[in-house]
Coordinates of C-alpha atoms and ligand atoms in Angstrom, one line a residue:
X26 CA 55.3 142.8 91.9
X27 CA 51.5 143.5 92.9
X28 CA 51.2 139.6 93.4
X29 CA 54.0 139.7 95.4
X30 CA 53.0 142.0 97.5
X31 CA 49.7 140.4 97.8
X32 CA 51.4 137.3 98.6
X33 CA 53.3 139.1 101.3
X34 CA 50.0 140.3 102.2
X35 CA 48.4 136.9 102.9
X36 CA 51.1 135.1 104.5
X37 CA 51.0 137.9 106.8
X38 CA 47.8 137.6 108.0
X39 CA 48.7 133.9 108.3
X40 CA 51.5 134.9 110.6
X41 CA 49.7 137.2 112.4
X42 CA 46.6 134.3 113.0
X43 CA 49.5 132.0 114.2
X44 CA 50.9 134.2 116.5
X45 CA 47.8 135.2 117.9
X46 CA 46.6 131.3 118.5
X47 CA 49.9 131.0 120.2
X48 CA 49.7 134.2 122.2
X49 CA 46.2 133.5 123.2
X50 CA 47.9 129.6 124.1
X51 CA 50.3 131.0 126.1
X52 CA 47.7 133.1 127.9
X53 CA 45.8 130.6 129.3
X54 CA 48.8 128.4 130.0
X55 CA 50.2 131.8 132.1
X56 CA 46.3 131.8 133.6
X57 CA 46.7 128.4 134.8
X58 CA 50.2 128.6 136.4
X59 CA 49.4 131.4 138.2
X60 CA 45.8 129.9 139.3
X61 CA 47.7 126.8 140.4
X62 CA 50.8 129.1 142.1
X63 CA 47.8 131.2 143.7
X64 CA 46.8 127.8 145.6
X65 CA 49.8 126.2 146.3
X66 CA 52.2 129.0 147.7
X67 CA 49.6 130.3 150.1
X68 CA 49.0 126.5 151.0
X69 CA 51.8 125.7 152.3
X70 CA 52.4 128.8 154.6
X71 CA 48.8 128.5 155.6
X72 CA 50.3 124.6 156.7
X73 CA 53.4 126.1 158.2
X74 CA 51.4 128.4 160.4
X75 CA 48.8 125.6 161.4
X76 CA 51.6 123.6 162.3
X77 CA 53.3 126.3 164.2
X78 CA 50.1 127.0 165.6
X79 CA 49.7 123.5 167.0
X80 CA 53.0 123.1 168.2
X81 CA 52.8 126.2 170.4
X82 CA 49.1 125.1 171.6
X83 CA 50.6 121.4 172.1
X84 CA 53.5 123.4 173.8
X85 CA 51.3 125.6 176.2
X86 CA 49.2 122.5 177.8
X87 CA 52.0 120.5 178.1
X88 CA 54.1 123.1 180.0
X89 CA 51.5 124.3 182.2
X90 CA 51.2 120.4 183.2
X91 CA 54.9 120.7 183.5
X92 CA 55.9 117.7 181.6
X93 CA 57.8 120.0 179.4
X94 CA 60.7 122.5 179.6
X95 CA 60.2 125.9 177.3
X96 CA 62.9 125.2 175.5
X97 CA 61.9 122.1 174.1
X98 CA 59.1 123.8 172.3
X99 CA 61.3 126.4 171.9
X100 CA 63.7 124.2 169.8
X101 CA 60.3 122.2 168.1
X102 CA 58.9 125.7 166.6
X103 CA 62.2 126.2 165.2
X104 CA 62.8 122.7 163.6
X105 CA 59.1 123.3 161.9
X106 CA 60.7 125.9 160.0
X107 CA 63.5 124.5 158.8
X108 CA 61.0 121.9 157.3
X109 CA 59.0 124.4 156.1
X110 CA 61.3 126.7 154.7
X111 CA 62.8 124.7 151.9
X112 CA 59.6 123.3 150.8
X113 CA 58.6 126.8 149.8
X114 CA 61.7 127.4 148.7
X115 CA 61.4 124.4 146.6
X116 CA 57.9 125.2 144.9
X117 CA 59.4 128.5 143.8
X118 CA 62.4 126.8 142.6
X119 CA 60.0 124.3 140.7
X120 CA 58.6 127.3 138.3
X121 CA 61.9 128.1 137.6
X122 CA 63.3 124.9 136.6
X123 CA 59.9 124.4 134.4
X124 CA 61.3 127.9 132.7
X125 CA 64.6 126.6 132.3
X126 CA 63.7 123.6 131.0
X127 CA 61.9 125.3 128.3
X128 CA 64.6 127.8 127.0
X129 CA 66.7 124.5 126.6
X130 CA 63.7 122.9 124.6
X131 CA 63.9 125.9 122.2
X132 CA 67.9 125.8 122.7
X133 CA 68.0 122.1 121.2
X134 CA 65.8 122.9 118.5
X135 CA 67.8 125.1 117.0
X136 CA 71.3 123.6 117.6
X137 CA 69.2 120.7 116.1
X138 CA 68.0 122.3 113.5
X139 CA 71.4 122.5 110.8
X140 CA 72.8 119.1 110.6
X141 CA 71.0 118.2 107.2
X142 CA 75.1 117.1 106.6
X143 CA 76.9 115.4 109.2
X144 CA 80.2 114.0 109.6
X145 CA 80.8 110.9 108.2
X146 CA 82.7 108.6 110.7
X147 CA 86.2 108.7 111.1
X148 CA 85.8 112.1 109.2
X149 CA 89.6 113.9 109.4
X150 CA 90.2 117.2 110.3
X151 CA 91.2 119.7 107.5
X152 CA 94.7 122.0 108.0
X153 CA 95.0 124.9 106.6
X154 CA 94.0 124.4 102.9
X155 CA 95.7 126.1 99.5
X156 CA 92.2 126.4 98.1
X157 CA 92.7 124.1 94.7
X158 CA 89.2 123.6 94.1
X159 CA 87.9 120.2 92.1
X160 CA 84.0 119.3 91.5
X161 CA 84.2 115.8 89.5
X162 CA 81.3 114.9 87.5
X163 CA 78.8 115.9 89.9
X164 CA 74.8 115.3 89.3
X165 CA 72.6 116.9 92.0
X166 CA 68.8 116.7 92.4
X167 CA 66.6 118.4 95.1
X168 CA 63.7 116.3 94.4
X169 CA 63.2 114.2 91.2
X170 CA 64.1 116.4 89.0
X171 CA 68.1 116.0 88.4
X172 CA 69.7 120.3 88.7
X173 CA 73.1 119.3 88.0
X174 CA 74.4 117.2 85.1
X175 CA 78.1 115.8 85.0
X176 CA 79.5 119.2 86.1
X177 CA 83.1 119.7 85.9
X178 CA 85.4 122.0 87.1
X179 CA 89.0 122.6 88.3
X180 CA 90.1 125.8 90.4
X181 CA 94.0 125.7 90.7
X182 CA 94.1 127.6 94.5
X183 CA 94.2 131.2 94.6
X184 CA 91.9 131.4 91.1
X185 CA 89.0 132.9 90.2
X186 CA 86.4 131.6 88.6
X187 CA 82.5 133.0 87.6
X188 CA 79.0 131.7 87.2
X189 CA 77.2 133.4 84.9
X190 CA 73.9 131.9 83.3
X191 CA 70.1 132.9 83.5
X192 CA 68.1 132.4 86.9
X193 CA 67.2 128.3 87.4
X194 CA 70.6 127.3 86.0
X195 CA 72.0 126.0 88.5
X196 CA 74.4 128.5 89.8
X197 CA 73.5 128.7 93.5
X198 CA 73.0 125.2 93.2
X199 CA 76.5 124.4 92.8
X200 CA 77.6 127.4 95.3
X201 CA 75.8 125.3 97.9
X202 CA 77.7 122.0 96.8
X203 CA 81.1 123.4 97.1
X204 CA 80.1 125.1 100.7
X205 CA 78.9 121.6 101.5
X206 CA 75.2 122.2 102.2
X207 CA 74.5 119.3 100.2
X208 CA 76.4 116.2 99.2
X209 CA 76.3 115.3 95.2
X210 CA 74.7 112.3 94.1
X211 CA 77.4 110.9 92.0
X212 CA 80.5 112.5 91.9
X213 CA 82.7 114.0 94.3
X214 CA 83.9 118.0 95.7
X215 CA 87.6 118.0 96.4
X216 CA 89.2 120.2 97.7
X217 CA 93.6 120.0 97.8
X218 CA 92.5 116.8 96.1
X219 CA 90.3 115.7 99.3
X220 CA 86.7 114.5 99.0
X221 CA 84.7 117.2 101.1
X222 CA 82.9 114.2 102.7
X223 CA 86.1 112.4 104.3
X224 CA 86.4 116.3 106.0
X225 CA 84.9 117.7 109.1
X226 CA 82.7 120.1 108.2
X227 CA 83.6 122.8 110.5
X228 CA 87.1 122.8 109.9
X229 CA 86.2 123.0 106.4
X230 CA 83.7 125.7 106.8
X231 CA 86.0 128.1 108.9
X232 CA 88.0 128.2 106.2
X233 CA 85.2 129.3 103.6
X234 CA 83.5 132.6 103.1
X235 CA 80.3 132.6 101.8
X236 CA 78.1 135.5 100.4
X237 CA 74.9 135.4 99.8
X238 CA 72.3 137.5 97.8
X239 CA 70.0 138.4 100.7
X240 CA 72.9 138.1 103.5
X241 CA 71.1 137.5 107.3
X242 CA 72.7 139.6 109.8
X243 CA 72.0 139.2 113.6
X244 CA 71.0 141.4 116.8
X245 CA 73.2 143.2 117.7
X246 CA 76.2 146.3 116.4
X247 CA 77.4 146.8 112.8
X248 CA 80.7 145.7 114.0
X249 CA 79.4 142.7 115.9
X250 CA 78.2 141.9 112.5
X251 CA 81.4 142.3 111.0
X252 CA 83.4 140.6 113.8
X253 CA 80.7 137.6 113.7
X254 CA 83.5 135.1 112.2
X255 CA 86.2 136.0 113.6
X256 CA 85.5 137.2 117.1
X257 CA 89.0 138.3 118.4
X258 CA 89.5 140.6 115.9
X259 CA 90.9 144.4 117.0
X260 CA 88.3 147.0 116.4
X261 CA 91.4 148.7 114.0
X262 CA 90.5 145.5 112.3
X263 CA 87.0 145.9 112.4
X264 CA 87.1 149.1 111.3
X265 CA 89.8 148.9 108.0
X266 CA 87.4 146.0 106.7
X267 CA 84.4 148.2 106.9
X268 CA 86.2 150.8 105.6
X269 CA 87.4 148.6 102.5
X270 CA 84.1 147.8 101.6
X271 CA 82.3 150.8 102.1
X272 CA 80.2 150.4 105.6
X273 CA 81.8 153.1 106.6
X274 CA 79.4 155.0 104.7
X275 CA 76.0 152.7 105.5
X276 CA 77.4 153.5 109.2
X277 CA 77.7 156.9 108.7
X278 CA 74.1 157.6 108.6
X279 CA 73.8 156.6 112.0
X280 CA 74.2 158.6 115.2
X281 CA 76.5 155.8 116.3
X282 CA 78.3 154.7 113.5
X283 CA 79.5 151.3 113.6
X284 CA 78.1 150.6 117.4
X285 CA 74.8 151.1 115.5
X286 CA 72.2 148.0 116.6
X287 CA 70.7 146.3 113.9
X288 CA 67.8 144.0 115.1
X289 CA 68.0 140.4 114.2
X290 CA 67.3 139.7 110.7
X291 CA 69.1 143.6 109.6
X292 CA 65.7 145.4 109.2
X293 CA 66.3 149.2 109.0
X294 CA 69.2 148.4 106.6
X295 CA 68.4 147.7 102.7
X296 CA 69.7 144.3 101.0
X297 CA 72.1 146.6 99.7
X298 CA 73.3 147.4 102.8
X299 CA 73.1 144.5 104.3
X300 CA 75.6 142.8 101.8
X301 CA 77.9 145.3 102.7
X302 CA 78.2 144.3 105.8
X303 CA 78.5 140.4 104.9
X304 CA 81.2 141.6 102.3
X305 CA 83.2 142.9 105.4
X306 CA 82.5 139.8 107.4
X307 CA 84.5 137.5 104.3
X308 CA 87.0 140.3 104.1
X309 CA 87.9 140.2 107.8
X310 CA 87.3 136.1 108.1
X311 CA 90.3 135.9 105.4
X312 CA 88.8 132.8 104.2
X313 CA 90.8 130.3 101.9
X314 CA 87.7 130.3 99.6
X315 CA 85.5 132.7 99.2
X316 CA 81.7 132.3 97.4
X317 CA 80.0 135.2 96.6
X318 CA 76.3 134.8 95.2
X319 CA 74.9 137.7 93.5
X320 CA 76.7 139.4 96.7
X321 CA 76.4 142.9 94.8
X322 CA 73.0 142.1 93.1
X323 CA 71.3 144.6 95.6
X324 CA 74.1 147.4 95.9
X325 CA 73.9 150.7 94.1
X326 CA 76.2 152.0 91.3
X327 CA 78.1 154.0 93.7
X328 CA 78.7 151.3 96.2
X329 CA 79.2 148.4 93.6
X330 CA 82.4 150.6 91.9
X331 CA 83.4 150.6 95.9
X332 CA 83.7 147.3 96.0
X333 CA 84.5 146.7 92.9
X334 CA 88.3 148.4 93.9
X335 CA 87.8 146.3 97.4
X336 CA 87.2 142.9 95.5
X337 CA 91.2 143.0 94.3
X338 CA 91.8 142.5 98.3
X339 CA 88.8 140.8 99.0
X340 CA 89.8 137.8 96.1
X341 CA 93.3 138.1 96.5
X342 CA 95.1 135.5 97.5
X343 CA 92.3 132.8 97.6
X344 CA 90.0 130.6 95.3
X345 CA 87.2 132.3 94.6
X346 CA 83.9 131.7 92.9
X347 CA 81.9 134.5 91.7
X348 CA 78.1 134.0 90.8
X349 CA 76.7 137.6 89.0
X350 CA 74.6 138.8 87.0
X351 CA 76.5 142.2 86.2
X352 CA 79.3 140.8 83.9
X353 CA 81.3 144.3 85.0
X354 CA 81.7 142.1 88.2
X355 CA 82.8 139.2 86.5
X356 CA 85.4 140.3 84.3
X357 CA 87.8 139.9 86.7
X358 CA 87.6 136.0 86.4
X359 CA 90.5 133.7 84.9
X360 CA 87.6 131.6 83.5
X361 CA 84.3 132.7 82.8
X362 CA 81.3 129.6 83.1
X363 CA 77.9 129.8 81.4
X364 CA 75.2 127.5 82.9
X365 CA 72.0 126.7 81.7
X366 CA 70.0 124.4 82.5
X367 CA 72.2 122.5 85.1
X368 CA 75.0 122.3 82.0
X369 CA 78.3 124.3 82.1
X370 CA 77.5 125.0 77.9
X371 CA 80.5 127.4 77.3
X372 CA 83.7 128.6 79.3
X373 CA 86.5 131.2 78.5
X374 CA 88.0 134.3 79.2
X375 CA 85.4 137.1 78.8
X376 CA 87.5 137.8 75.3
X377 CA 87.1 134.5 74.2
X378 CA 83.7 134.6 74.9
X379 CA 82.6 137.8 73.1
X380 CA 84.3 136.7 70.4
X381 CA 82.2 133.7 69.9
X382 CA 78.3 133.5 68.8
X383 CA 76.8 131.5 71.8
X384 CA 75.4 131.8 75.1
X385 CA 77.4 134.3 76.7
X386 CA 77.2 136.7 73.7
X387 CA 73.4 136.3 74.4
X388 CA 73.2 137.2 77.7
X389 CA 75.4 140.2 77.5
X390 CA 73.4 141.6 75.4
X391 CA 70.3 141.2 77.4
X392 CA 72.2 143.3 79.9
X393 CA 72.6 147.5 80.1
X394 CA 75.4 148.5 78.3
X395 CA 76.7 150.4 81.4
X396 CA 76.9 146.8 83.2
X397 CA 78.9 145.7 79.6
X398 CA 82.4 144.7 80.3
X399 CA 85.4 145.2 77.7
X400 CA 83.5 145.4 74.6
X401 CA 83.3 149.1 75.5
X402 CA 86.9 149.6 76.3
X403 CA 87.8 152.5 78.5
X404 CA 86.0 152.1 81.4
Ligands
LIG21 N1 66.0 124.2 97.9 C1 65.5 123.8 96.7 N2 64.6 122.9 96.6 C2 64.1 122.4 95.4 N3 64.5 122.9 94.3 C3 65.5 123.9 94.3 C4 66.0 124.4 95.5 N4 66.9 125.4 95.2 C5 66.9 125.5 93.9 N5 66.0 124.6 93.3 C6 65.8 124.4 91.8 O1 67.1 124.1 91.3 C7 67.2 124.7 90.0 C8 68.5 125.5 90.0 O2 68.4 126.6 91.0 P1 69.6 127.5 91.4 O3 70.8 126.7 91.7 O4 69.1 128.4 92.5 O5 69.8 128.3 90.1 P2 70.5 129.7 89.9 O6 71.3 130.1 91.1 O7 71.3 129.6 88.6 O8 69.4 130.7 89.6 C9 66.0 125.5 89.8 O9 65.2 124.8 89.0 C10 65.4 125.7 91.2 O10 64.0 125.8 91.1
LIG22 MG1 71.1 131.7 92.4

């Protein structure tokens, strides 16, 4: 953990020179707008009242040779300012438009910036889905190296399956190919039997929840947080699926509770906390599937037995895939999976498992025995 704090250390400063080149950039950008706004505005009053002033000179000698009434001049004086006008009008406008059009520059980057998967054409919208879950023979590399090797499984809708395996398995991997965030290089993800990539994404997606192990929460309230995915939701609603998960408590240590303001990112709240909150998020979003990665890897003993009583209504009713470490969390699965090495090398019921010398025996016992599931009965 030294290194990684050194590490944290260094990209800092590499930040921090970044920012400053980019500060000091926008410095002398500011220097030179104002330098040029400093000539211009004063330019063209300074024309408007040389104008003006000529006009009324011009004016003068031609009324006292009387070849012109007052009012002509009158009416002149008054015409150069509604030329004048607008073009000053105008250069103000200009600076604003040059703002503008830089919020939308930074606007399109990042609406650009998530369409690594796009809809294929003639891609159909999905209804309401049951949630029976398919990946067929799916290989998946990032780079050259393959991740995922002929991976097979079947999730009748409304089960509950876990990923259990050693770090650099493959686990998240195929969380991410279920939630579409990558297509499979051979094989196919079906979902009610449908290939994910004849589906629109987002009417795919709206029905997905997805937990992750270090969960990002934006600027703004607890509950804002919470209500992120489904946006019309009551506050009663708001409140019952904090309450269910325990944020009740992470709010309670705030003078305003819930209304508390998290700045973008959730700093001032742990990880632990922070997947709390995206816990109540997938509860309220009522998702047809629901992924959680290592969602409770971060949470406290007190907090994880919390949820663990909120995950029969937070799984109920939907296909869910569970990716933890702790196999307390997992022994609620119908089938238990044990990766390694991109492989699926053993799957069961927790029972069946235990009872067999392999991988999963392994790993359980590289875990505390407080964290052991039913081979300590009673719990
Ligand atoms: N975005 C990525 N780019 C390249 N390689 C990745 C990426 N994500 C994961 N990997 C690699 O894929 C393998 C499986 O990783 P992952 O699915 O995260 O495993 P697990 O969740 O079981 O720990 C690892 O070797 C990891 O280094
Ligand atoms: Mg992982």
């Amino acid at each position: 953990s030294g290194m990684a704090v050194i590490q944290a250390f260094s990209r800092e400063r590499a930040f921090q020179a970044e920012f400053d080149g980019m500060n000091e950039a926008n410095r002398q950008a500011n220097v030179v707008a104002q330098k040029l706004s400093s000539i211009f505005f004063p330019a063209i009053e300074f024309l408007g009242i040389v104008a003006t002033g000529a006009v009324l000179w011009a004016g003068a000698y031609f009324i006292d040779a009387g070849t012109m009434e007052i009012g002509t001049v009158v009416a002149a004086v008054g015409l150069l300012a509604l030329v004048f006008q607008p073009l000053q009008e105008l250069s103000e406008l200009y600076g604003q438009v040059q703002a503008a059009s830089a919020a939308m520059d930074k606007i399109s980057s990042v609406l650009d910036a998530e369409i690594d998967i796009a809809d294929a054409p003639g891609a159909r919208p999905l209804g309401r889905i049951d949630g029976r879950l398919e990946l067929d023979r799916i290989t998946f590399a990032y780079g050259a190296d393959p991740v995922l090797h002929g991976i097979e499984i079947a999730v009748p809708a409304g089960g509950c399956i876990a990923l259990v395996g050693e770090s650099g398995g493959g686990k998240s991997t195929m969380a991410k190919l279920i939630a579409r965030f990558y297509d499979p290089f051979s094989g196919a993800v079906r979902v009610d039997g449908t290939d994910l990539r004849e589906v629109e994404l987002r009417s795919y997606r709206r029905q997905l929840g997805v937990v992750l192990q270090d969960p990002f929460l934006f600027s703004g309230t607890i509950a804002d947080n919470i209500r992120f995915a489904k946006p019309d939701a009551s506050d009663q609603e708001v409140y019952d699926a904090a309450a269910a998960i325990g944020v009740d408590r992470v709010a309670a240590r705030f003078e305003h509770g819930l209304d508390h303001v998290v700045r973008e990112g959730g700093s001032g709240l742990s990880a632990g906390e922070r997947q709390l909150i995206s816990i109540a998020r997938a509860l309220l979003a009522d998702p047809r599937i629901l992924i959680l990665d290592e969602a409770t890897s971060n949470i406290d003993r007190p907090s994880e037995i919390l949820i663990e009583r909120a995950f029969d209504r937070l799984l109920a009713g939907r296909t869910s895939i569970i990716i933890a470490h702790r196999l307390a969390t997992v022994r609620r699965a119908d089938e238990i999976l044990v990766v390694e090495h991109g492989r699926i090398v053993q799957r069961g019921t927790e029972l069946d498992l235990l009872a067999q010398d392999g991988a999963f025996r392994r790993l359980a016992q590289t875990l505390h025995r407080d964290v052991l599931p039913s081979a300590f009965p009673a719990a």
